[in-house]
PDB file of C-alpha atoms in Angstrom:
ATOM      1  CA  MET A  23      10.289  -8.531   6.462  1.00 75.00           C
ATOM      2  CA  ASP A  24       8.732  -9.047   2.862  1.00 77.00           C
ATOM      3  CA  VAL A  25       5.926  -6.707   3.910  1.00 79.00           C
ATOM      4  CA  ALA A  26       8.301  -4.066   4.962  1.00 78.00           C
ATOM      5  CA  ARG A  27      10.612  -4.335   1.921  1.00 78.00           C
ATOM      6  CA  ASP A  28       7.688  -4.339  -0.448  1.00 81.00           C
ATOM      7  CA  TRP A  29       6.057  -1.338   1.350  1.00 78.00           C
ATOM      8  CA  LEU A  30       9.330   0.775   1.257  1.00 78.00           C
ATOM      9  CA  LYS A  31       9.838  -0.239  -2.485  1.00 77.00           C
ATOM     10  CA  ALA A  32       6.376   1.063  -3.431  1.00 77.00           C
ATOM     11  CA  ALA A  33       6.623   4.100  -1.266  1.00 73.00           C
ATOM     12  CA  TYR A  34      10.106   5.237  -2.341  1.00 73.00           C
ATOM     13  CA  GLY A  35      10.773   3.461  -5.562  1.00 70.00           C
ATOM     14  CA  THR A  36      14.002   2.254  -4.214  1.00 74.00           C
ATOM     15  CA  SER A  37      16.186  -0.736  -4.911  1.00 75.00           C
ATOM     16  CA  LEU A  38      16.340  -2.262  -1.494  1.00 79.00           C
ATOM     17  CA  ARG A  39      18.259  -5.206   0.251  1.00 83.00           C
ATOM     18  CA  MET A  40      17.366  -6.171   3.836  1.00 81.00           C
ATOM     19  CA  ARG A  41      18.691  -8.508   6.348  1.00 82.00           C
ATOM     20  CA  THR A  42      16.320 -10.695   8.206  1.00 80.00           C
ATOM     21  CA  PRO A  43      15.260  -8.715  11.346  1.00 76.00           C
ATOM     22  CA  PRO A  44      15.134 -10.167  14.915  1.00 77.00           C
ATOM     23  CA  PRO A  45      11.969 -12.269  15.766  1.00 78.00           C
ATOM     24  CA  LEU A  46       8.941 -10.129  16.637  1.00 76.00           C
ATOM     25  CA  ALA A  47      10.784  -6.931  15.420  1.00 78.00           C
ATOM     26  CA  ALA A  48       8.451  -4.178  14.608  1.00 84.00           C
ATOM     27  CA  PHE A  49       8.457  -2.050  11.452  1.00 85.00           C
ATOM     28  CA  ARG A  50       7.107   1.388  12.091  1.00 89.00           C
ATOM     29  CA  TYR A  51       6.252   4.179   9.630  1.00 88.00           C
ATOM     30  CA  SER A  52       4.270   7.361   9.858  1.00 88.00           C
ATOM     31  CA  ARG A  53       3.797  10.024   7.398  1.00 86.00           C
ATOM     32  CA  THR A  54       1.912  13.437   7.666  1.00 85.00           C
ATOM     33  CA  THR A  55       1.465  15.709   4.698  1.00 82.00           C
ATOM     34  CA  ALA A  56       0.081  19.251   4.530  1.00 78.00           C
ATOM     35  CA  GLY A  57       0.055  21.008   1.181  1.00 77.00           C
ATOM     36  CA  SER A  58       3.412  20.519  -0.439  1.00 80.00           C
ATOM     37  CA  LEU A  59       5.066  19.423   2.872  1.00 83.00           C
ATOM     38  CA  SER A  60       5.662  15.977   4.206  1.00 87.00           C
ATOM     39  CA  LEU A  61       7.158  14.566   7.448  1.00 91.00           C
ATOM     40  CA  SER A  62       7.667  10.913   8.087  1.00 90.00           C
ATOM     41  CA  THR A  63       9.240   8.709  10.756  1.00 92.00           C
ATOM     42  CA  LEU A  64      10.581   5.232  10.067  1.00 91.00           C
ATOM     43  CA  ALA A  65      11.926   2.670  12.597  1.00 92.00           C
ATOM     44  CA  LEU A  66      13.245  -0.765  11.188  1.00 88.00           C
ATOM     45  CA  PRO A  67      15.360  -2.828  13.576  1.00 88.00           C
ATOM     46  CA  THR A  68      17.636  -4.425  11.061  1.00 88.00           C
ATOM     47  CA  GLU A  69      20.243  -3.530   8.484  1.00 90.00           C
ATOM     48  CA  TYR A  70      19.245  -2.571   5.139  1.00 89.00           C
ATOM     49  CA  SER A  71      20.745  -0.795   1.998  1.00 90.00           C
ATOM     50  CA  TYR A  72      19.060   1.061  -0.780  1.00 88.00           C
ATOM     51  CA  ALA A  73      19.686   2.849  -3.974  1.00 88.00           C
ATOM     52  CA  THR A  74      17.286   5.284  -5.598  1.00 87.00           C
ATOM     53  CA  ASP A  75      16.911   7.746  -8.471  1.00 88.00           C
ATOM     54  CA  PRO A  76      17.103  11.570  -8.059  1.00 90.00           C
ATOM     55  CA  LEU A  77      14.494  12.704  -5.500  1.00 87.00           C
ATOM     56  CA  GLY A  78      13.791  15.953  -7.210  1.00 88.00           C
ATOM     57  CA  ALA A  79      13.001  17.460  -3.732  1.00 91.00           C
ATOM     58  CA  VAL A  80      14.978  18.523  -0.714  1.00 94.00           C
ATOM     59  CA  ALA A  81      15.101  15.908   2.074  1.00 94.00           C
ATOM     60  CA  ILE A  82      16.558  16.420   5.477  1.00 96.00           C
ATOM     61  CA  THR A  83      16.962  13.485   7.976  1.00 96.00           C
ATOM     62  CA  HIS A  84      17.281  13.592  11.552  1.00 97.00           C
ATOM     63  CA  VAL A  85      18.732  10.258  13.078  1.00 97.00           C
ATOM     64  CA  LEU A  86      16.890   9.659  16.233  1.00 96.00           C
ATOM     65  CA  GLY A  87      18.501   6.239  16.938  1.00 96.00           C
ATOM     66  CA  GLY A  88      20.803   3.846  15.266  1.00 95.00           C
ATOM     67  CA  ARG A  89      23.259   4.677  12.430  1.00 96.00           C
ATOM     68  CA  MET A  90      23.228   5.280   8.855  1.00 96.00           C
ATOM     69  CA  VAL A  91      25.587   5.979   5.920  1.00 95.00           C
ATOM     70  CA  ARG A  92      24.483   7.868   2.708  1.00 93.00           C
ATOM     71  CA  GLU A  93      26.362   8.326  -0.524  1.00 93.00           C
ATOM     72  CA  CYS A  94      25.770  10.739  -3.340  1.00 91.00           C
ATOM     73  CA  ARG A  95      28.026  11.010  -6.298  1.00 86.00           C
ATOM     74  CA  GLY A  96      31.073   9.979  -4.251  1.00 86.00           C
ATOM     75  CA  ASP A  97      30.244  12.107  -1.161  1.00 90.00           C
ATOM     76  CA  VAL A  98      29.908   9.798   1.864  1.00 93.00           C
ATOM     77  CA  THR A  99      28.284  10.926   5.136  1.00 93.00           C
ATOM     78  CA  GLU A 100      27.839   8.771   8.279  1.00 94.00           C
ATOM     79  CA  ALA A 101      25.355   9.822  10.787  1.00 96.00           C
ATOM     80  CA  GLY A 102      24.451   8.632  14.387  1.00 96.00           C
ATOM     81  CA  PRO A 103      21.941   9.538  17.119  1.00 97.00           C
ATOM     82  CA  GLY A 104      21.153  13.236  17.075  1.00 96.00           C
ATOM     83  CA  ASP A 105      22.710  13.957  13.685  1.00 97.00           C
ATOM     84  CA  VAL A 106      20.948  15.916  10.949  1.00 97.00           C
ATOM     85  CA  LEU A 107      21.919  15.596   7.173  1.00 95.00           C
ATOM     86  CA  ALA A 108      20.765  16.322   3.807  1.00 95.00           C
ATOM     87  CA  ILE A 109      20.117  13.064   2.130  1.00 93.00           C
ATOM     88  CA  SER A 110      21.194  14.022  -1.402  1.00 92.00           C
ATOM     89  CA  GLN A 111      21.735  16.426  -4.099  1.00 93.00           C
ATOM     90  CA  PRO A 112      18.075  16.793  -5.311  1.00 92.00           C
ATOM     91  CA  HIS A 113      19.037  16.114  -9.059  1.00 92.00           C
ATOM     92  CA  LEU A 114      21.386  13.195  -8.369  1.00 92.00           C
ATOM     93  CA  PRO A 115      20.795   9.453  -7.742  1.00 92.00           C
ATOM     94  CA  TYR A 116      21.950   8.403  -4.125  1.00 92.00           C
ATOM     95  CA  ALA A 117      22.365   5.374  -1.965  1.00 92.00           C
ATOM     96  CA  GLY A 118      22.620   4.477   1.572  1.00 91.00           C
ATOM     97  CA  ARG A 119      22.957   1.698   4.316  1.00 93.00           C
ATOM     98  CA  VAL A 120      20.966   1.983   7.483  1.00 94.00           C
ATOM     99  CA  PHE A 121      21.702   0.088  10.754  1.00 94.00           C
ATOM    100  CA  SER A 122      18.687  -0.513  12.915  1.00 93.00           C
ATOM    101  CA  ALA A 123      17.853   3.156  12.811  1.00 94.00           C
ATOM    102  CA  GLU A 124      14.911   5.295  13.598  1.00 95.00           C
ATOM    103  CA  LEU A 125      14.786   8.228  11.126  1.00 95.00           C
ATOM    104  CA  ARG A 126      12.787  11.408  10.929  1.00 95.00           C
ATOM    105  CA  ALA A 127      12.730  12.902   7.414  1.00 94.00           C
ATOM    106  CA  VAL A 128      11.343  16.131   6.032  1.00 95.00           C
ATOM    107  CA  THR A 129      10.657  16.753   2.420  1.00 93.00           C
ATOM    108  CA  VAL A 130      10.273  20.185   0.984  1.00 93.00           C
ATOM    109  CA  PRO A 131       9.702  20.874  -2.742  1.00 92.00           C
ATOM    110  CA  LEU A 132      12.804  21.910  -4.587  1.00 91.00           C
ATOM    111  CA  ALA A 133      11.006  24.661  -6.392  1.00 88.00           C
ATOM    112  CA  LEU A 134       9.769  26.145  -3.140  1.00 89.00           C
ATOM    113  CA  VAL A 135      13.375  26.311  -1.769  1.00 91.00           C
ATOM    114  CA  GLN A 136      14.620  27.923  -4.839  1.00 88.00           C
ATOM    115  CA  GLU A 137      11.674  30.377  -4.673  1.00 85.00           C
ATOM    116  CA  VAL A 138      12.493  31.250  -1.116  1.00 86.00           C
ATOM    117  CA  ALA A 139      15.967  31.655  -2.141  1.00 83.00           C
ATOM    118  CA  GLY A 140      14.942  34.459  -4.575  1.00 78.00           C
ATOM    119  CA  HIS A 141      14.703  32.773  -7.944  1.00 74.00           C
ATOM    120  CA  PRO A 142      11.846  34.087 -10.006  1.00 65.00           C
ATOM    121  CA  ALA A 143       8.826  31.820 -10.422  1.00 61.00           C
ATOM    122  CA  GLY A 144       8.703  29.953 -13.746  1.00 62.00           C
ATOM    123  CA  GLN A 145      12.318  30.955 -14.674  1.00 62.00           C
ATOM    124  CA  LYS A 146      14.650  27.928 -15.185  1.00 66.00           C
ATOM    125  CA  ALA A 147      17.249  28.032 -12.481  1.00 65.00           C
ATOM    126  CA  ARG A 148      20.486  25.853 -12.187  1.00 71.00           C
ATOM    127  CA  ALA A 149      19.823  22.908  -9.965  1.00 76.00           C
ATOM    128  CA  LEU A 150      20.297  23.725  -6.283  1.00 85.00           C
ATOM    129  CA  ARG A 151      23.431  21.901  -4.787  1.00 90.00           C
ATOM    130  CA  PHE A 152      24.320  21.478  -1.180  1.00 93.00           C
ATOM    131  CA  THR A 153      27.920  22.649  -0.551  1.00 91.00           C
ATOM    132  CA  ARG A 154      27.808  20.453   2.540  1.00 89.00           C
ATOM    133  CA  PHE A 155      25.357  17.771   3.672  1.00 93.00           C
ATOM    134  CA  THR A 156      25.453  18.562   7.231  1.00 95.00           C
ATOM    135  CA  PRO A 157      24.389  21.855   8.983  1.00 95.00           C
ATOM    136  CA  VAL A 158      26.785  24.681   9.106  1.00 93.00           C
ATOM    137  CA  SER A 159      26.935  24.547  12.886  1.00 94.00           C
ATOM    138  CA  PRO A 160      25.562  22.645  15.953  1.00 94.00           C
ATOM    139  CA  ALA A 161      23.423  25.572  16.674  1.00 94.00           C
ATOM    140  CA  MET A 162      21.907  25.509  13.244  1.00 94.00           C
ATOM    141  CA  ALA A 163      21.263  21.651  13.542  1.00 95.00           C
ATOM    142  CA  ASP A 164      19.491  22.377  16.923  1.00 96.00           C
ATOM    143  CA  HIS A 165      17.542  25.209  15.214  1.00 94.00           C
ATOM    144  CA  TRP A 166      16.432  22.726  12.460  1.00 96.00           C
ATOM    145  CA  LYS A 167      15.226  20.224  14.967  1.00 96.00           C
ATOM    146  CA  ARG A 168      13.144  22.860  17.001  1.00 94.00           C
ATOM    147  CA  THR A 169      11.665  24.127  13.785  1.00 94.00           C
ATOM    148  CA  VAL A 170      10.475  20.565  12.703  1.00 94.00           C
ATOM    149  CA  ASP A 171       9.111  20.052  16.283  1.00 92.00           C
ATOM    150  CA  TYR A 172       7.246  23.244  16.057  1.00 89.00           C
ATOM    151  CA  VAL A 173       5.797  22.632  12.641  1.00 88.00           C
ATOM    152  CA  GLU A 174       4.827  18.974  13.617  1.00 86.00           C
ATOM    153  CA  GLN A 175       3.177  19.866  16.912  1.00 83.00           C
ATOM    154  CA  SER A 176       1.578  23.300  16.020  1.00 75.00           C
ATOM    155  CA  VAL A 177       1.021  23.237  12.059  1.00 73.00           C
ATOM    156  CA  LEU A 178       0.575  19.739  10.848  1.00 70.00           C
ATOM    157  CA  ALA A 179      -1.825  18.987  13.617  1.00 67.00           C
ATOM    158  CA  LEU A 180      -4.168  21.282  11.622  1.00 62.00           C
ATOM    159  CA  ALA A 181      -3.947  19.230   8.529  1.00 56.00           C
ATOM    160  CA  PRO A 182      -6.789  16.850   9.295  1.00 55.00           C
ATOM    161  CA  THR A 183      -9.176  19.708  10.321  1.00 55.00           C
ATOM    162  CA  PRO A 184     -11.990  20.915   8.178  1.00 51.00           C
ATOM    163  CA  GLY A 185     -10.467  23.097   5.367  1.00 52.00           C
ATOM    164  CA  GLY A 186      -7.008  22.004   6.332  1.00 56.00           C
ATOM    165  CA  ALA A 187      -5.782  25.556   7.120  1.00 71.00           C
ATOM    166  CA  PRO A 188      -3.954  25.809   3.605  1.00 80.00           C
ATOM    167  CA  LEU A 189      -2.342  29.193   4.385  1.00 83.00           C
ATOM    168  CA  VAL A 190      -0.859  27.670   7.571  1.00 81.00           C
ATOM    169  CA  ALA A 191       0.465  24.749   5.663  1.00 83.00           C
ATOM    170  CA  ASP A 192       1.933  27.045   3.136  1.00 85.00           C
ATOM    171  CA  ALA A 193       3.618  29.134   5.764  1.00 84.00           C
ATOM    172  CA  ALA A 194       4.963  26.045   7.328  1.00 87.00           C
ATOM    173  CA  ALA A 195       6.469  24.937   3.934  1.00 89.00           C
ATOM    174  CA  ARG A 196       8.009  28.231   3.432  1.00 89.00           C
ATOM    175  CA  LEU A 197       9.427  28.350   7.030  1.00 89.00           C
ATOM    176  CA  LEU A 198      11.072  24.943   6.427  1.00 93.00           C
ATOM    177  CA  ALA A 199      12.479  26.010   3.013  1.00 92.00           C
ATOM    178  CA  ALA A 200      13.920  29.054   4.562  1.00 91.00           C
ATOM    179  CA  THR A 201      15.317  26.985   7.588  1.00 94.00           C
ATOM    180  CA  VAL A 202      17.053  24.694   4.968  1.00 95.00           C
ATOM    181  CA  LEU A 203      18.735  27.662   3.452  1.00 91.00           C
ATOM    182  CA  ALA A 204      19.899  29.019   6.765  1.00 91.00           C
ATOM    183  CA  ALA A 205      20.986  25.643   8.273  1.00 94.00           C
ATOM    184  CA  PHE A 206      22.765  24.123   5.274  1.00 93.00           C
ATOM    185  CA  GLY A 207      25.382  25.541   2.834  1.00 90.00           C
ATOM    186  CA  THR A 208      23.897  25.667  -0.754  1.00 90.00           C
ATOM    187  CA  ASP A 209      24.519  27.657  -3.874  1.00 86.00           C
ATOM    188  CA  ALA A 210      20.826  28.610  -4.024  1.00 78.00           C
ATOM    189  CA  ARG A 211      21.097  32.344  -3.752  1.00 71.00           C
ATOM    190  CA  PRO A 212      20.884  34.098  -7.200  1.00 65.00           C
ATOM    191  CA  GLU A 213      23.577  36.756  -7.907  1.00 63.00           C
ATOM    192  CA  PRO A 214      22.118  40.468  -7.851  1.00 63.00           C
ATOM    193  CA  VAL A 215      21.805  42.039 -11.165  1.00 66.00           C
ATOM    194  CA  LEU A 216      21.517  45.815 -12.249  1.00 71.00           C
ATOM    195  CA  ALA A 217      17.785  45.308 -13.065  1.00 72.00           C
ATOM    196  CA  ASP A 218      17.014  44.512  -9.403  1.00 79.00           C
ATOM    197  CA  THR A 219      17.995  48.086  -8.373  1.00 85.00           C
ATOM    198  CA  ARG A 220      16.462  49.639 -11.627  1.00 89.00           C
ATOM    199  CA  ASP A 221      13.064  48.017 -11.056  1.00 89.00           C
ATOM    200  CA  ALA A 222      12.958  48.719  -7.186  1.00 91.00           C
ATOM    201  CA  THR A 223      10.217  51.534  -7.846  1.00 93.00           C
ATOM    202  CA  SER A 224       7.076  52.785  -6.313  1.00 94.00           C
ATOM    203  CA  GLU A 225       5.199  51.317  -9.219  1.00 94.00           C
ATOM    204  CA  THR A 226       6.584  47.901  -8.373  1.00 94.00           C
ATOM    205  CA  VAL A 227       5.359  48.380  -4.698  1.00 95.00           C
ATOM    206  CA  ARG A 228       1.837  49.540  -6.121  1.00 95.00           C
ATOM    207  CA  ARG A 229       1.583  46.362  -8.319  1.00 94.00           C
ATOM    208  CA  VAL A 230       2.482  44.023  -5.639  1.00 95.00           C
ATOM    209  CA  VAL A 231       0.039  45.651  -3.135  1.00 95.00           C
ATOM    210  CA  ALA A 232      -2.650  45.549  -5.718  1.00 95.00           C
ATOM    211  CA  PHE A 233      -1.811  41.798  -6.253  1.00 95.00           C
ATOM    212  CA  ILE A 234      -1.869  40.883  -2.578  1.00 94.00           C
ATOM    213  CA  GLU A 235      -5.099  42.834  -1.920  1.00 93.00           C
ATOM    214  CA  SER A 236      -6.944  41.063  -4.837  1.00 93.00           C
ATOM    215  CA  GLN A 237      -6.324  37.567  -3.261  1.00 92.00           C
ATOM    216  CA  PRO A 238      -5.117  37.651   0.303  1.00 93.00           C
ATOM    217  CA  GLU A 239      -6.485  34.131   0.862  1.00 90.00           C
ATOM    218  CA  ALA A 240      -4.330  32.741  -1.768  1.00 89.00           C
ATOM    219  CA  GLU A 241      -0.995  30.963  -1.109  1.00 86.00           C
ATOM    220  CA  ILE A 242       1.307  33.855  -2.030  1.00 89.00           C
ATOM    221  CA  GLY A 243       5.081  33.711  -1.895  1.00 86.00           C
ATOM    222  CA  LEU A 244       7.697  36.311  -2.952  1.00 86.00           C
ATOM    223  CA  ALA A 245       8.115  34.789  -6.347  1.00 83.00           C
ATOM    224  CA  ASP A 246       4.354  35.149  -6.963  1.00 87.00           C
ATOM    225  CA  MET A 247       4.568  38.835  -6.083  1.00 91.00           C
ATOM    226  CA  ALA A 248       7.549  39.261  -8.373  1.00 88.00           C
ATOM    227  CA  ALA A 249       5.781  37.562 -11.254  1.00 86.00           C
ATOM    228  CA  ALA A 250       2.596  39.810 -10.686  1.00 89.00           C
ATOM    229  CA  ALA A 251       4.805  42.949 -10.851  1.00 90.00           C
ATOM    230  CA  GLY A 252       7.067  41.721 -13.817  1.00 88.00           C
ATOM    231  CA  VAL A 253      10.339  42.085 -11.793  1.00 87.00           C
ATOM    232  CA  THR A 254      12.686  39.806  -9.843  1.00 85.00           C
ATOM    233  CA  PRO A 255      11.983  38.786  -6.261  1.00 86.00           C
ATOM    234  CA  ARG A 256      15.051  40.692  -5.239  1.00 85.00           C
ATOM    235  CA  ALA A 257      13.716  43.893  -6.899  1.00 90.00           C
ATOM    236  CA  VAL A 258      10.477  43.539  -4.979  1.00 92.00           C
ATOM    237  CA  GLN A 259      12.481  43.319  -1.610  1.00 90.00           C
ATOM    238  CA  TYR A 260      14.602  46.339  -2.646  1.00 90.00           C
ATOM    239  CA  ALA A 261      11.439  48.275  -3.625  1.00 93.00           C
ATOM    240  CA  PHE A 262       9.584  47.676  -0.314  1.00 94.00           C
ATOM    241  CA  ARG A 263      12.640  48.388   1.686  1.00 92.00           C
ATOM    242  CA  ARG A 264      13.135  51.665  -0.251  1.00 93.00           C
ATOM    243  CA  HIS A 265       9.598  53.000  -0.456  1.00 94.00           C
ATOM    244  CA  THR A 266       7.909  51.532   2.586  1.00 93.00           C
ATOM    245  CA  GLY A 267      10.428  50.627   5.109  1.00 91.00           C
ATOM    246  CA  THR A 268       9.210  47.086   5.379  1.00 92.00           C
ATOM    247  CA  THR A 269       9.158  43.722   3.675  1.00 93.00           C
ATOM    248  CA  PRO A 270       6.660  42.411   1.150  1.00 93.00           C
ATOM    249  CA  THR A 271       5.893  39.461   3.399  1.00 91.00           C
ATOM    250  CA  ALA A 272       5.247  41.818   6.350  1.00 92.00           C
ATOM    251  CA  HIS A 273       2.817  43.737   4.174  1.00 95.00           C
ATOM    252  CA  LEU A 274       1.045  40.398   3.296  1.00 95.00           C
ATOM    253  CA  ARG A 275       0.816  39.647   7.004  1.00 93.00           C
ATOM    254  CA  ARG A 276      -0.718  43.031   7.641  1.00 95.00           C
ATOM    255  CA  VAL A 277      -3.299  42.586   5.042  1.00 96.00           C
ATOM    256  CA  ARG A 278      -4.255  39.091   6.342  1.00 95.00           C
ATOM    257  CA  LEU A 279      -4.442  40.455   9.856  1.00 96.00           C
ATOM    258  CA  ALA A 280      -6.944  42.989   8.748  1.00 96.00           C
ATOM    259  CA  HIS A 281      -9.018  40.327   7.264  1.00 96.00           C
ATOM    260  CA  ALA A 282      -8.671  38.225  10.499  1.00 95.00           C
ATOM    261  CA  HIS A 283      -9.911  41.334  12.405  1.00 96.00           C
ATOM    262  CA  ASP A 284     -12.894  41.742  10.098  1.00 95.00           C
ATOM    263  CA  ASP A 285     -13.802  38.022  10.644  1.00 95.00           C
ATOM    264  CA  LEU A 286     -13.470  38.351  14.412  1.00 95.00           C
ATOM    265  CA  VAL A 287     -15.820  41.247  14.328  1.00 94.00           C
ATOM    266  CA  ALA A 288     -18.336  39.337  12.283  1.00 93.00           C
ATOM    267  CA  ALA A 289     -18.002  36.055  14.080  1.00 93.00           C
ATOM    268  CA  ASP A 290     -20.418  34.228  16.326  1.00 92.00           C
ATOM    269  CA  PRO A 291     -18.600  33.664  19.782  1.00 91.00           C
ATOM    270  CA  ALA A 292     -20.622  30.551  20.245  1.00 90.00           C
ATOM    271  CA  ARG A 293     -19.287  28.891  17.217  1.00 91.00           C
ATOM    272  CA  ASP A 294     -16.216  30.568  16.043  1.00 91.00           C
ATOM    273  CA  THR A 295     -12.787  30.572  17.762  1.00 92.00           C
ATOM    274  CA  VAL A 296      -9.654  33.025  17.612  1.00 93.00           C
ATOM    275  CA  THR A 297      -7.597  29.852  16.752  1.00 90.00           C
ATOM    276  CA  ALA A 298      -9.664  28.865  13.782  1.00 90.00           C
ATOM    277  CA  ILE A 299      -9.911  32.481  12.426  1.00 93.00           C
ATOM    278  CA  ALA A 300      -6.216  33.037  12.875  1.00 92.00           C
ATOM    279  CA  ALA A 301      -5.288  29.776  11.042  1.00 88.00           C
ATOM    280  CA  ARG A 302      -7.691  30.706   8.227  1.00 90.00           C
ATOM    281  CA  TRP A 303      -5.463  33.665   7.557  1.00 93.00           C
ATOM    282  CA  GLY A 304      -2.236  31.886   7.895  1.00 88.00           C
ATOM    283  CA  PHE A 305      -1.294  32.672  11.479  1.00 89.00           C
ATOM    284  CA  HIS A 306      -0.150  29.395  13.164  1.00 80.00           C
ATOM    285  CA  HIS A 307       1.446  30.768  16.154  1.00 82.00           C
ATOM    286  CA  GLN A 308      -1.177  31.870  18.506  1.00 84.00           C
ATOM    287  CA  GLY A 309       1.000  33.936  20.798  1.00 88.00           C
ATOM    288  CA  ARG A 310       2.527  35.945  17.879  1.00 89.00           C
ATOM    289  CA  PHE A 311      -1.009  36.524  16.320  1.00 93.00           C
ATOM    290  CA  ALA A 312      -2.313  37.790  19.607  1.00 93.00           C
ATOM    291  CA  ALA A 313       0.665  40.136  19.931  1.00 93.00           C
ATOM    292  CA  ALA A 314       0.462  41.351  16.412  1.00 94.00           C
ATOM    293  CA  TYR A 315      -3.307  41.930  16.785  1.00 95.00           C
ATOM    294  CA  ARG A 316      -3.023  43.811  20.061  1.00 94.00           C
ATOM    295  CA  GLU A 317      -0.364  46.065  18.638  1.00 94.00           C
ATOM    296  CA  ALA A 318      -2.668  46.893  15.554  1.00 94.00           C
ATOM    297  CA  TYR A 319      -5.974  47.076  17.361  1.00 94.00           C
ATOM    298  CA  GLY A 320      -5.181  47.823  20.944  1.00 94.00           C
ATOM    299  CA  VAL A 321      -6.995  44.849  22.471  1.00 94.00           C
ATOM    300  CA  PRO A 322      -6.437  40.995  22.408  1.00 93.00           C
ATOM    301  CA  PRO A 323      -8.315  39.103  19.610  1.00 95.00           C
ATOM    302  CA  ARG A 324     -10.535  37.278  22.128  1.00 93.00           C
ATOM    303  CA  CYS A 325     -11.943  40.682  23.362  1.00 93.00           C
ATOM    304  CA  THR A 326     -12.974  41.374  19.647  1.00 94.00           C
ATOM    305  CA  LEU A 327     -14.532  38.083  19.320  1.00 93.00           C
ATOM    306  CA  ALA A 328     -16.387  38.219  22.656  1.00 89.00           C
ATOM    307  CA  GLY A 329     -17.841  41.631  21.696  1.00 84.00           C
ATOM    308  CA  SER A 330     -18.831  40.711  18.142  1.00 70.00           C
TER     309      SER A 330
END
């Protein structure tokens, strides 16, 4: 018990009180990180309570077994097996009690969630607040679980590989940030302003395209594109929709697809693989990569590699 309590205090900085667990009870904890993203699973077969300072990040917990109660500024939520909940308001302290539970927690940087919501990079935004701590519907709770399963099995598995596939990790973090915004009620979306429409020009598109093409291997998000063009993220979205009929992220994927094609053409089939080259350019779903590649180049990527 002392080891488990001290370990949790060191890992989370919490004030922790724990009942003596049953004899030979096992404390299990695993944590996987990739870029700014972390996923952890904790199982402790006893009752414990905790209190902690503001997390400064968005943390979503899936209760796999047992039961827990969390409290944040007077809002109390109880959860049992299968439930999903946001653990706190990111800027407020919180507390909880856990009853022999197995918990699966995903932590996403607050700044990334706000960026995906459309706040300009580097611009101070009001603190994101959850308007409810549970998903907006059972379907969205299931969507969250499936997304985490996919990220864990198909994306985080690449983290220990040479190079760590940083673009894949960045894409996974953005996928989870977008899923938080879809699954939970928040006040994260900025209000549209007149400048968004005024700045949705072909010049904005040109600047964003030049920025993307200058560093396609970098971890680029919508806020980065907006900062490079000197406009808001919403203006970038409006500009691409108006002048190209597509989205800025779709253009980024096309540029990276072209680089993946060049790498496949130049690759050594005895040493290189389609999976590794796709991951290098941020494509973590092999089926979607193959479909996009075939649509663009008329053949599956494995045929390009075999003929290189």
